[in-house]
Tab-separated table of C-alpha atoms and ligand atoms in Angstrom:
chain	number	residue	atom	x	y	z
A	1	MET	CA	-17.195	9.659	-24.364
A	2	PRO	CA	-14.674	9.515	-21.508
A	3	LYS	CA	-13.499	6.072	-20.453
A	4	LYS	CA	-15.208	4.740	-17.312
A	5	ALA	CA	-13.240	3.156	-14.498
A	6	PHE	CA	-14.615	1.364	-11.440
A	7	ILE	CA	-12.261	1.264	-8.456
A	8	THR	CA	-12.872	-0.877	-5.391
A	9	GLY	CA	-10.816	0.290	-2.398
A	10	ILE	CA	-11.020	3.861	-3.697
A	11	THR	CA	-10.702	5.354	-0.202
A	12	GLY	CA	-7.377	3.598	0.490
A	13	GLN	CA	-3.846	4.788	-0.256
A	14	ASP	CA	-3.651	3.379	-3.793
A	15	GLY	CA	-7.287	4.124	-4.576
A	16	ALA	CA	-6.757	7.820	-3.931
A	17	TYR	CA	-3.561	8.074	-6.016
A	18	LEU	CA	-5.155	6.083	-8.834
A	19	THR	CA	-8.292	8.247	-8.820
A	20	ASP	CA	-6.139	11.352	-9.100
A	21	LEU	CA	-4.240	9.810	-12.034
A	22	LEU	CA	-7.391	8.685	-13.887
A	23	LEU	CA	-9.197	12.003	-13.372
A	24	LYS	CA	-6.137	13.756	-14.833
A	25	LYS	CA	-6.371	11.423	-17.829
A	26	GLY	CA	-9.993	12.468	-18.389
A	27	TYR	CA	-11.695	9.316	-17.056
A	28	GLU	CA	-15.094	9.138	-15.400
A	29	VAL	CA	-14.263	7.391	-12.131
A	30	HIS	CA	-16.694	5.301	-10.076
A	31	GLY	CA	-15.612	4.090	-6.655
A	32	LEU	CA	-16.881	1.533	-4.169
A	33	MET	CA	-16.984	3.088	-0.725
A	34	ARG	CA	-17.841	1.412	2.582
A	35	ARG	CA	-20.385	2.964	4.870
A	36	THR	CA	-18.440	4.008	7.973
A	37	SER	CA	-19.453	5.968	11.071
A	38	GLN	CA	-16.959	8.695	10.193
A	39	PHE	CA	-16.027	10.179	6.814
A	40	ASN	CA	-13.418	8.013	5.049
A	41	THR	CA	-12.758	10.154	1.973
A	42	SER	CA	-9.947	12.336	3.364
A	43	ARG	CA	-7.279	10.897	1.043
A	44	LEU	CA	-9.429	11.574	-2.021
A	45	GLU	CA	-10.090	15.108	-0.817
A	46	GLU	CA	-6.375	15.811	-0.314
A	47	LEU	CA	-5.130	14.213	-3.523
A	48	CYS	CA	-7.753	14.903	-6.195
A	49	ALA	CA	-8.438	18.251	-7.844
A	50	PRO	CA	-11.908	19.336	-6.567
A	51	GLU	CA	-13.239	20.512	-9.973
A	52	ALA	CA	-12.405	17.236	-11.711
A	53	ALA	CA	-13.749	15.265	-8.747
A	54	SER	CA	-17.025	17.169	-8.611
A	55	GLU	CA	-17.630	16.575	-12.322
A	56	ARG	CA	-16.297	13.074	-12.909
A	57	LEU	CA	-15.967	11.201	-9.601
A	58	PHE	CA	-18.920	9.115	-8.382
A	59	LEU	CA	-18.847	7.214	-5.103
A	60	HIS	CA	-21.183	4.287	-4.488
A	61	TYR	CA	-21.828	2.625	-1.150
A	62	GLY	CA	-20.941	-1.045	-1.152
A	63	ASP	CA	-18.808	-3.836	0.171
A	64	SER	CA	-16.678	-6.536	-1.444
A	65	THR	CA	-18.493	-9.155	0.629
A	66	ASP	CA	-21.880	-8.248	-0.901
A	67	SER	CA	-22.273	-10.136	-4.195
A	68	LEU	CA	-25.578	-8.551	-5.220
A	69	ASN	CA	-24.280	-5.059	-4.590
A	70	ILE	CA	-21.099	-5.672	-6.628
A	71	THR	CA	-22.990	-7.305	-9.497
A	72	THR	CA	-25.603	-4.549	-9.664
A	73	LEU	CA	-22.998	-1.788	-9.635
A	74	ILE	CA	-20.964	-3.390	-12.414
A	75	GLU	CA	-24.108	-3.978	-14.512
A	76	ASP	CA	-25.160	-0.340	-14.067
A	77	ILE	CA	-21.773	1.313	-14.577
A	78	ARG	CA	-20.558	-0.971	-17.419
A	79	PRO	CA	-16.957	0.121	-16.812
A	80	ASP	CA	-14.185	-0.041	-19.411
A	81	GLU	CA	-11.699	-0.782	-16.635
A	82	ILE	CA	-12.020	-2.260	-13.146
A	83	TYR	CA	-9.260	-1.851	-10.574
A	84	ASN	CA	-9.914	-4.294	-7.724
A	85	LEU	CA	-7.984	-2.712	-4.863
A	86	ALA	CA	-10.385	-3.402	-1.976
A	87	ALA	CA	-8.824	-5.605	0.661
A	88	GLN	CA	-8.264	-6.232	4.322
A	89	SER	CA	-4.663	-5.356	3.514
A	90	HIS	CA	-2.898	-5.711	6.874
A	91	VAL	CA	-0.832	-8.894	7.063
A	92	LYS	CA	-0.700	-9.116	10.880
A	93	VAL	CA	-4.436	-8.415	11.228
A	94	SER	CA	-5.128	-11.271	8.787
A	95	PHE	CA	-3.888	-13.745	11.429
A	96	GLU	CA	-6.571	-12.401	13.769
A	97	MET	CA	-9.334	-12.257	11.116
A	98	PRO	CA	-8.506	-15.019	8.616
A	99	ILE	CA	-12.073	-15.785	7.566
A	100	TYR	CA	-13.069	-12.174	6.990
A	101	THR	CA	-9.765	-11.556	5.180
A	102	CYS	CA	-10.486	-14.448	2.813
A	103	ASP	CA	-14.062	-13.278	2.255
A	104	VAL	CA	-12.886	-9.823	1.159
A	105	ASP	CA	-9.524	-10.562	-0.463
A	106	ALA	CA	-10.195	-13.942	-2.077
A	107	LEU	CA	-13.970	-14.213	-2.653
A	108	GLY	CA	-14.215	-10.447	-3.188
A	109	THR	CA	-12.097	-10.872	-6.319
A	110	LEU	CA	-14.196	-13.782	-7.531
A	111	ARG	CA	-17.348	-11.665	-7.048
A	112	ILE	CA	-15.909	-9.046	-9.422
A	113	LEU	CA	-14.871	-11.593	-12.048
A	114	GLU	CA	-18.269	-13.312	-11.908
A	115	ALA	CA	-20.119	-9.991	-12.067
A	116	VAL	CA	-18.259	-9.084	-15.274
A	117	ARG	CA	-19.036	-12.490	-16.767
A	118	LEU	CA	-22.730	-12.408	-15.789
A	119	ALA	CA	-23.139	-8.860	-17.120
A	120	HIS	CA	-21.727	-10.005	-20.510
A	121	LEU	CA	-18.911	-7.467	-20.224
A	122	MET	CA	-16.182	-10.026	-20.882
A	123	ASP	CA	-15.169	-8.456	-24.195
A	124	LYS	CA	-15.397	-4.895	-22.971
A	125	THR	CA	-14.018	-4.630	-19.425
A	126	HIS	CA	-10.316	-4.832	-18.556
A	127	ILE	CA	-9.723	-6.007	-14.975
A	128	TYR	CA	-6.745	-5.209	-12.757
A	129	GLN	CA	-6.265	-7.426	-9.695
A	130	ALA	CA	-4.151	-6.016	-6.833
A	131	SER	CA	-1.827	-8.945	-6.298
A	132	THR	CA	1.110	-8.725	-3.969
A	133	SER	CA	4.713	-9.678	-3.279
A	134	GLU	CA	3.315	-11.404	-0.152
A	135	LEU	CA	2.580	-14.278	-2.571
A	136	PHE	CA	6.329	-15.034	-2.546
A	137	GLY	CA	6.403	-15.123	1.285
A	138	LYS	CA	9.138	-17.576	2.230
A	139	VAL	CA	11.022	-16.730	-0.918
A	140	HIS	CA	12.294	-19.495	-3.196
A	141	GLU	CA	14.740	-17.215	-5.024
A	142	ILE	CA	16.155	-13.685	-4.824
A	143	PRO	CA	15.186	-11.483	-6.588
A	144	GLN	CA	11.642	-12.635	-7.348
A	145	THR	CA	10.378	-12.690	-10.924
A	146	GLU	CA	7.012	-13.575	-12.504
A	147	LYS	CA	8.291	-17.183	-12.643
A	148	THR	CA	9.303	-17.518	-8.969
A	149	PRO	CA	7.132	-20.109	-7.140
A	150	PHE	CA	4.727	-18.744	-4.544
A	151	HIS	CA	4.883	-19.597	-0.824
A	152	PRO	CA	2.526	-17.284	1.107
A	153	ARG	CA	3.037	-16.952	4.870
A	154	SER	CA	-0.209	-15.450	6.161
A	155	PRO	CA	-3.986	-15.746	5.705
A	156	TYR	CA	-3.668	-12.492	3.723
A	157	GLY	CA	-1.070	-14.046	1.412
A	158	VAL	CA	-3.118	-17.216	0.947
A	159	ALA	CA	-6.297	-15.221	0.191
A	160	LYS	CA	-4.389	-13.161	-2.378
A	161	LEU	CA	-3.056	-16.391	-3.914
A	162	PHE	CA	-6.649	-17.544	-4.552
A	163	ALA	CA	-7.419	-14.154	-6.096
A	164	TYR	CA	-4.294	-14.317	-8.275
A	165	TRP	CA	-5.213	-17.732	-9.699
A	166	MET	CA	-8.902	-16.854	-10.146
A	167	THR	CA	-7.785	-13.886	-12.232
A	168	VAL	CA	-5.560	-16.160	-14.350
A	169	ASN	CA	-8.347	-18.731	-14.559
A	170	TYR	CA	-10.978	-16.272	-15.865
A	171	ARG	CA	-8.446	-15.031	-18.408
A	172	GLU	CA	-7.692	-18.561	-19.608
A	173	SER	CA	-11.274	-19.863	-19.413
A	174	TYR	CA	-13.223	-16.956	-20.898
A	175	GLY	CA	-10.564	-14.918	-22.720
A	176	MET	CA	-11.177	-12.008	-20.344
A	177	PHE	CA	-8.669	-9.148	-20.158
A	178	ALA	CA	-7.814	-9.863	-16.508
A	179	SER	CA	-4.305	-9.047	-15.271
A	180	ASN	CA	-2.416	-9.310	-12.016
A	181	GLY	CA	-0.105	-6.541	-10.850
A	182	ILE	CA	2.240	-8.230	-8.361
A	183	LEU	CA	3.154	-5.109	-6.479
A	184	PHE	CA	5.948	-4.938	-3.940
A	185	ASN	CA	5.518	-2.643	-0.925
A	186	HIS	CA	4.664	0.921	-1.844
A	187	GLU	CA	4.265	3.732	0.594
A	188	SER	CA	3.471	7.450	0.745
A	189	PRO	CA	2.314	10.118	3.174
A	190	PHE	CA	-1.154	8.562	2.679
A	191	ARG	CA	-0.081	5.096	3.846
A	192	GLY	CA	-2.244	3.590	6.595
A	193	GLU	CA	-0.878	4.504	10.007
A	194	THR	CA	-0.302	0.922	11.210
A	195	PHE	CA	2.001	-0.103	8.359
A	196	VAL	CA	5.617	0.056	9.447
A	197	THR	CA	6.836	2.965	7.293
A	198	ARG	CA	4.088	5.375	8.312
A	199	LYS	CA	4.278	4.220	11.914
A	200	ILE	CA	7.988	5.158	11.807
A	201	THR	CA	7.600	8.586	10.167
A	202	MET	CA	4.699	9.557	12.437
A	203	ALA	CA	6.626	8.482	15.541
A	204	ALA	CA	9.829	10.198	14.353
A	205	ALA	CA	7.925	13.461	13.789
A	206	ARG	CA	6.454	13.242	17.303
A	207	ILE	CA	9.756	12.287	18.985
A	208	LEU	CA	11.564	15.139	17.186
A	209	ASN	CA	8.901	17.485	18.545
A	210	GLY	CA	9.069	16.229	22.138
A	211	LEU	CA	5.631	14.601	21.963
A	212	GLN	CA	6.528	10.898	22.188
A	213	ASP	CA	9.012	8.973	24.279
A	214	ARG	CA	9.847	6.078	21.963
A	215	LEU	CA	8.859	3.959	18.985
A	216	GLU	CA	8.178	0.261	19.552
A	217	LEU	CA	8.644	-2.093	16.630
A	218	GLY	CA	8.638	-5.812	15.834
A	219	ASN	CA	11.114	-7.439	13.457
A	220	MET	CA	13.587	-4.741	12.411
A	221	ASP	CA	15.616	-7.184	10.285
A	222	ALA	CA	12.747	-7.584	7.794
A	223	LYS	CA	13.737	-6.325	4.342
A	224	ARG	CA	11.339	-4.843	1.825
A	225	ASP	CA	11.507	-3.458	-1.726
A	226	TRP	CA	9.843	-0.116	-0.934
A	227	GLY	CA	8.576	2.200	-3.683
A	228	HIS	CA	6.207	5.180	-3.892
A	229	ALA	CA	2.457	4.584	-4.378
A	230	ARG	CA	2.256	7.480	-6.866
A	231	ASP	CA	4.689	5.666	-9.191
A	232	PHE	CA	3.032	2.285	-8.673
A	233	VAL	CA	-0.520	3.349	-9.640
A	234	GLU	CA	0.846	4.423	-13.022
A	235	ALA	CA	1.920	0.815	-13.511
A	236	MET	CA	-1.644	-0.359	-12.718
A	237	TRP	CA	-2.973	1.842	-15.499
A	238	LEU	CA	-0.257	0.724	-17.955
A	239	ILE	CA	-1.067	-2.939	-17.243
A	240	LEU	CA	-4.649	-2.367	-18.441
A	241	GLN	CA	-3.500	-0.431	-21.537
A	242	HIS	CA	-1.116	-3.197	-22.686
A	243	ASP	CA	-2.026	-5.139	-25.885
A	244	THR	CA	-2.523	-8.373	-23.983
A	245	PRO	CA	-3.422	-9.292	-20.402
A	246	GLY	CA	-0.779	-10.842	-18.176
A	247	ASP	CA	0.921	-10.807	-14.798
A	248	PHE	CA	3.511	-8.173	-13.978
A	249	ILE	CA	5.904	-7.586	-11.101
A	250	ILE	CA	6.049	-3.934	-10.075
A	251	ALA	CA	9.034	-3.189	-7.848
A	252	THR	CA	12.021	-0.886	-7.491
A	253	GLY	CA	14.650	-3.664	-7.547
A	254	GLU	CA	16.219	-2.362	-4.332
A	255	GLN	CA	15.655	-3.504	-0.747
A	256	HIS	CA	16.186	-2.028	2.720
A	257	SER	CA	15.587	-3.218	6.259
A	258	VAL	CA	13.099	-1.731	8.712
A	259	ARG	CA	16.120	-0.614	10.778
A	260	GLU	CA	17.526	1.281	7.753
A	261	PHE	CA	14.177	3.037	7.307
A	262	VAL	CA	14.241	4.198	10.938
A	263	THR	CA	17.882	5.324	10.711
A	264	LEU	CA	17.212	7.347	7.564
A	265	ALA	CA	14.100	9.017	9.001
A	266	PHE	CA	16.017	10.333	12.019
A	267	GLU	CA	19.120	11.140	9.922
A	268	TYR	CA	16.980	13.387	7.736
A	269	ALA	CA	16.441	15.514	10.847
A	270	GLY	CA	20.202	15.450	11.563
A	271	VAL	CA	19.734	13.010	14.462
A	272	PRO	CA	22.027	9.950	14.309
A	273	ILE	CA	20.783	6.736	15.953
A	274	ARG	CA	23.219	4.443	17.804
A	275	TRP	CA	22.050	0.821	17.721
A	276	GLU	CA	22.922	-1.350	20.752
A	277	GLY	CA	22.004	-4.879	21.875
A	278	GLU	CA	20.539	-7.756	19.911
A	279	GLY	CA	17.207	-9.476	19.260
A	280	VAL	CA	14.423	-8.363	21.601
A	281	ASN	CA	16.987	-6.344	23.596
A	282	GLU	CA	18.043	-4.189	20.663
A	283	VAL	CA	17.549	-0.462	21.159
A	284	GLY	CA	18.164	2.699	19.171
A	285	ILE	CA	19.597	5.592	21.199
A	286	ALA	CA	19.585	9.241	20.107
A	287	CYS	CA	19.832	12.779	21.411
A	288	VAL	CA	16.318	14.220	21.053
A	289	PRO	CA	14.055	16.785	22.730
A	290	LYS	CA	12.840	15.894	26.228
A	291	VAL	CA	9.180	14.876	26.239
A	292	SER	CA	7.186	18.006	26.919
A	293	GLU	CA	4.580	17.935	29.670
A	294	ASP	CA	2.255	20.443	28.037
A	295	GLY	CA	1.786	18.381	24.835
A	296	ILE	CA	2.824	21.321	22.634
A	297	PRO	CA	5.247	20.464	19.792
A	298	CYS	CA	8.691	22.023	20.313
A	299	GLY	CA	8.461	23.369	16.752
A	300	PHE	CA	11.371	21.440	15.229
A	301	ILE	CA	12.151	22.718	11.727
A	302	PRO	CA	14.322	20.506	9.480
A	303	GLY	CA	17.661	22.173	8.725
A	304	LYS	CA	17.361	24.611	11.629
A	305	GLY	CA	18.123	22.136	14.420
A	306	PHE	CA	16.821	22.283	17.973
A	307	GLU	CA	17.954	25.709	19.115
A	308	GLY	CA	16.875	26.422	22.704
A	309	VAL	CA	15.030	23.089	23.086
A	310	PRO	CA	15.967	20.978	26.168
A	311	MET	CA	17.572	17.776	24.837
A	312	GLU	CA	18.519	14.385	26.290
A	313	GLU	CA	20.093	11.148	25.128
A	314	ARG	CA	17.636	8.262	25.542
A	315	VAL	CA	16.239	5.113	23.980
A	316	VAL	CA	14.002	6.181	21.097
A	317	VAL	CA	13.472	2.774	19.454
A	318	ALA	CA	12.818	-0.541	21.224
A	319	VAL	CA	11.567	-3.986	20.241
A	320	ASN	CA	8.106	-5.083	21.356
A	321	PRO	CA	7.395	-8.770	20.555
A	322	GLU	CA	3.697	-7.885	20.350
A	323	PHE	CA	4.465	-6.743	16.789
A	324	PHE	CA	6.021	-10.072	15.725
A	325	ARG	CA	3.942	-12.230	13.366
A	326	PRO	CA	3.209	-15.967	13.746
A	327	ALA	CA	5.067	-16.467	10.427
A	328	GLU	CA	7.235	-13.704	9.014
A	329	VAL	CA	8.204	-12.718	5.487
A	330	GLU	CA	11.861	-11.886	6.052
A	331	THR	CA	12.931	-10.603	2.666
A	332	LEU	CA	11.281	-9.339	-0.513
A	333	LEU	CA	13.099	-8.042	-3.573
A	334	GLY	CA	11.458	-7.755	-6.980
A	335	ASN	CA	12.935	-7.921	-10.466
A	336	PRO	CA	10.865	-5.413	-12.489
A	337	ALA	CA	12.501	-6.273	-15.874
A	338	LYS	CA	9.255	-7.498	-17.511
A	339	SER	CA	7.278	-4.354	-16.663
A	340	ARG	CA	10.208	-2.171	-17.742
A	341	ASP	CA	10.548	-3.992	-21.099
A	342	LEU	CA	6.838	-4.475	-21.938
A	343	LEU	CA	5.154	-1.527	-20.227
A	344	GLY	CA	8.008	0.980	-20.229
A	345	TRP	CA	7.443	1.439	-16.485
A	346	GLN	CA	10.058	2.098	-13.870
A	347	ALA	CA	10.057	3.540	-10.367
A	348	LYS	CA	10.860	7.257	-10.249
A	349	THR	CA	11.136	7.910	-6.508
A	350	SER	CA	14.291	6.816	-4.662
A	351	PHE	CA	14.239	5.320	-1.167
A	352	PRO	CA	15.684	8.468	0.505
A	353	GLN	CA	13.171	10.653	-1.380
A	354	LEU	CA	10.314	8.448	-0.165
A	355	VAL	CA	11.427	8.596	3.484
A	356	GLN	CA	11.929	12.367	3.238
A	357	GLU	CA	8.492	13.011	1.683
A	358	MET	CA	6.733	10.940	4.338
A	359	LEU	CA	8.592	12.538	7.234
A	360	GLU	CA	8.086	16.068	5.883
A	361	TYR	CA	4.360	15.408	5.563
A	362	ASP	CA	4.092	14.152	9.145
A	363	LEU	CA	6.185	17.040	10.508
A	364	LYS	CA	3.977	19.512	8.662
A	365	LYS	CA	0.817	17.839	9.916
A	366	LEU	CA	2.052	18.120	13.499
A	367	SER	CA	2.825	21.795	13.103
A	368	GLY	CA	-0.733	22.317	11.818
A	369	LYS	CA	0.510	24.185	8.700
B	401	NAP	P1	-5.416	0.240	1.978
B	401	NAP	O1	-4.905	1.627	2.121
B	401	NAP	O2	-5.540	-0.630	3.181
B	401	NAP	O3	-6.857	0.354	1.261
B	401	NAP	C1	-7.732	-0.734	1.212
B	401	NAP	C2	-9.047	-0.267	0.634
B	401	NAP	O4	-9.958	-1.375	0.625
B	401	NAP	C3	-9.731	0.853	1.453
B	401	NAP	O5	-10.399	1.705	0.570
B	401	NAP	C4	-10.733	0.070	2.278
B	401	NAP	O6	-11.831	0.857	2.696
B	401	NAP	C5	-11.173	-0.954	1.244
B	401	NAP	N1	-11.838	-2.104	1.848
B	401	NAP	C6	-11.427	-2.887	2.875
B	401	NAP	N2	-12.331	-3.827	3.126
B	401	NAP	C7	-13.330	-3.647	2.249
B	401	NAP	C8	-14.574	-4.288	2.023
B	401	NAP	N3	-14.981	-5.334	2.769
B	401	NAP	N4	-15.362	-3.842	1.024
B	401	NAP	C9	-15.003	-2.777	0.276
B	401	NAP	N5	-13.848	-2.107	0.449
B	401	NAP	C10	-13.034	-2.536	1.438
B	401	NAP	O7	-4.549	-0.579	0.928
B	401	NAP	P2	-3.564	-0.030	-0.228
B	401	NAP	O8	-2.198	0.065	0.338
B	401	NAP	O9	-4.190	1.118	-0.900
B	401	NAP	O10	-3.539	-1.296	-1.198
B	401	NAP	C11	-4.489	-1.427	-2.260
B	401	NAP	C12	-4.554	-2.874	-2.702
B	401	NAP	O11	-3.260	-3.306	-3.131
B	401	NAP	C13	-4.966	-3.844	-1.613
B	401	NAP	O12	-5.690	-4.879	-2.247
B	401	NAP	C14	-3.651	-4.404	-1.098
B	401	NAP	O13	-3.850	-5.685	-0.550
B	401	NAP	C15	-2.842	-4.445	-2.379
B	401	NAP	N6	-1.384	-4.297	-2.235
B	401	NAP	C16	-0.867	-3.243	-1.525
B	401	NAP	C17	0.508	-3.092	-1.459
B	401	NAP	C18	1.136	-1.952	-0.711
B	401	NAP	O14	2.341	-2.040	-0.425
B	401	NAP	N7	0.414	-0.879	-0.428
B	401	NAP	C19	1.352	-4.011	-2.124
B	401	NAP	C20	0.765	-5.050	-2.846
B	401	NAP	C21	-0.613	-5.170	-2.924
B	401	NAP	P3	-11.768	1.773	4.030
B	401	NAP	O15	-11.077	3.051	3.616
B	401	NAP	O16	-13.204	1.942	4.367
B	401	NAP	O17	-10.986	1.005	5.057
B	402	G4F	O1	4.484	-2.374	6.777
B	402	G4F	P1	4.101	-3.789	6.958
B	402	G4F	O2	2.975	-4.084	7.871
B	402	G4F	O3	3.853	-4.375	5.516
B	402	G4F	P2	3.834	-5.871	4.937
B	402	G4F	O4	3.543	-6.874	5.967
B	402	G4F	O5	5.075	-6.053	4.127
B	402	G4F	O6	2.559	-5.806	3.977
B	402	G4F	C1	2.341	-4.695	3.097
B	402	G4F	O7	2.992	-4.957	1.875
B	402	G4F	C2	2.469	-6.079	1.133
B	402	G4F	C3	3.308	-6.186	-0.148
B	402	G4F	O8	4.439	-6.965	0.089
B	402	G4F	C4	1.006	-5.806	0.832
B	402	G4F	F1	0.504	-6.832	0.094
B	402	G4F	C5	0.236	-5.666	2.126
B	402	G4F	O9	-1.115	-5.343	1.823
B	402	G4F	C6	0.838	-4.518	2.925
B	402	G4F	O10	0.599	-3.325	2.227
B	402	G4F	O11	5.367	-4.627	7.496
B	402	G4F	C7	6.606	-4.605	6.817
B	402	G4F	C8	7.638	-5.364	7.662
B	402	G4F	C9	7.143	-6.724	8.152
B	402	G4F	O12	8.168	-7.671	7.995
B	402	G4F	C10	6.854	-6.524	9.618
B	402	G4F	O13	7.030	-7.668	10.438
B	402	G4F	O14	7.884	-4.598	8.842
B	402	G4F	C11	7.891	-5.466	9.952
B	402	G4F	N1	7.567	-4.697	11.148
B	402	G4F	C12	8.416	-4.490	12.194
B	402	G4F	N2	7.803	-3.792	13.155
B	402	G4F	C13	6.409	-4.103	11.439
B	402	G4F	C14	6.555	-3.517	12.708
B	402	G4F	N3	5.257	-3.976	10.736
B	402	G4F	C15	4.240	-3.273	11.300
B	402	G4F	N4	3.090	-3.125	10.593
B	402	G4F	N5	4.333	-2.721	12.546
B	402	G4F	C16	5.476	-2.820	13.296
B	402	G4F	O15	5.555	-2.318	14.405
């Protein structure tokens, strides 16, 4: 019998990479999918082999806020492993929707833990909780380890703190195999378009093709420990295969600023950015194609330059305070020693490789090939 996994948040970035990984490992995968007015399975379609998906992937309508629905699904599926990835995962949006964010991210986790307990699956089902480096928030030490005190800085971070401790509490109270993966930022071409990395690579692809004037960002001094989602979902799986449950930091151990990410994205295309000014007046200036009036991409091909394309030097990056947060997490840097030593996991994709893969994907998407 193949192992059965139940993934909440299956349609998101991590859900799609994890589904691909588990299908390749021979699992039967069940996913919780929200009813939306448009199809929301595009990531799964792009990442997962269609034959495996048609045979062993089952999507169920549901919502993390619906206790009865979650309990019934878990009772029916009786999964060997649950990956609780569903979340309102945008930190800035959580300031605008704190109550909904807590319902999904905090109580949503409790609904899963309770459903496993009520279905008498405590001895069978291993549970992975998608915890986050946002727990460290206003960091108490650098780098952060599993022992660093938490200090969340947003409704999202506070909701995830509740979920983290509920996971620990069910493990300690009922002996459940419930583990937290404390994952630092991880990105990919399938990252949501309003997270900073994808916003940058999409804008860079459009600017390099004469389709966008400039990119507006918030705090460019923020530093993150950015890895690749494909590498990080492997760690999720390893956490549930370990002999004992526990809490694990998953990170690259390297950090970069938002500004560095932007610089590298344009550099990949051979376009240097000159940074001028400070604070809200800071701008990035570069020589790029003029914005075309017909809305047709100029057909920029990496390595071949901009032959024959009308160019100009202009501001391509500017600060827009609209993207500042009421409380910011300035710096995050993880120490992944525990996961390396106990799980044998380490990040495979370097920062330049990550930026390159994301930009290449967005350039290709623009060209329609
Ligand atoms: P994501 O792309 O935003 O995906 C979130 C998933 O949750 C989507 O499938 C979304 O469905 C689903 N969802 C949202 N609200 C829901 C609800 N009420 N009921 C059921 N499903 C709901 O996030 P991600 O980057 O893959 O991250 C996965 C998990 O890891 C999240 O819990 C996130 O907080 C956590 N995390 C992420 C990172 C990171 O850097 N990516 C780091 C640490 C922790 P739709 O597709 O319908 O929107
Ligand atoms: O890409 P971000 O929105 O990610 P953030 O806030 O670090 O959260 C992500 O990672 C967490 C793990 O640490 C996850 F738990 C969470 O679910 C999510 O996946 O912002 C990164 C940094 C921030 O400091 C932000 O202020 O970039 C800064 N930033 C600057 N300009 C911007 C922008 N962020 C966004 N989204 N948009 C901007 O224009």
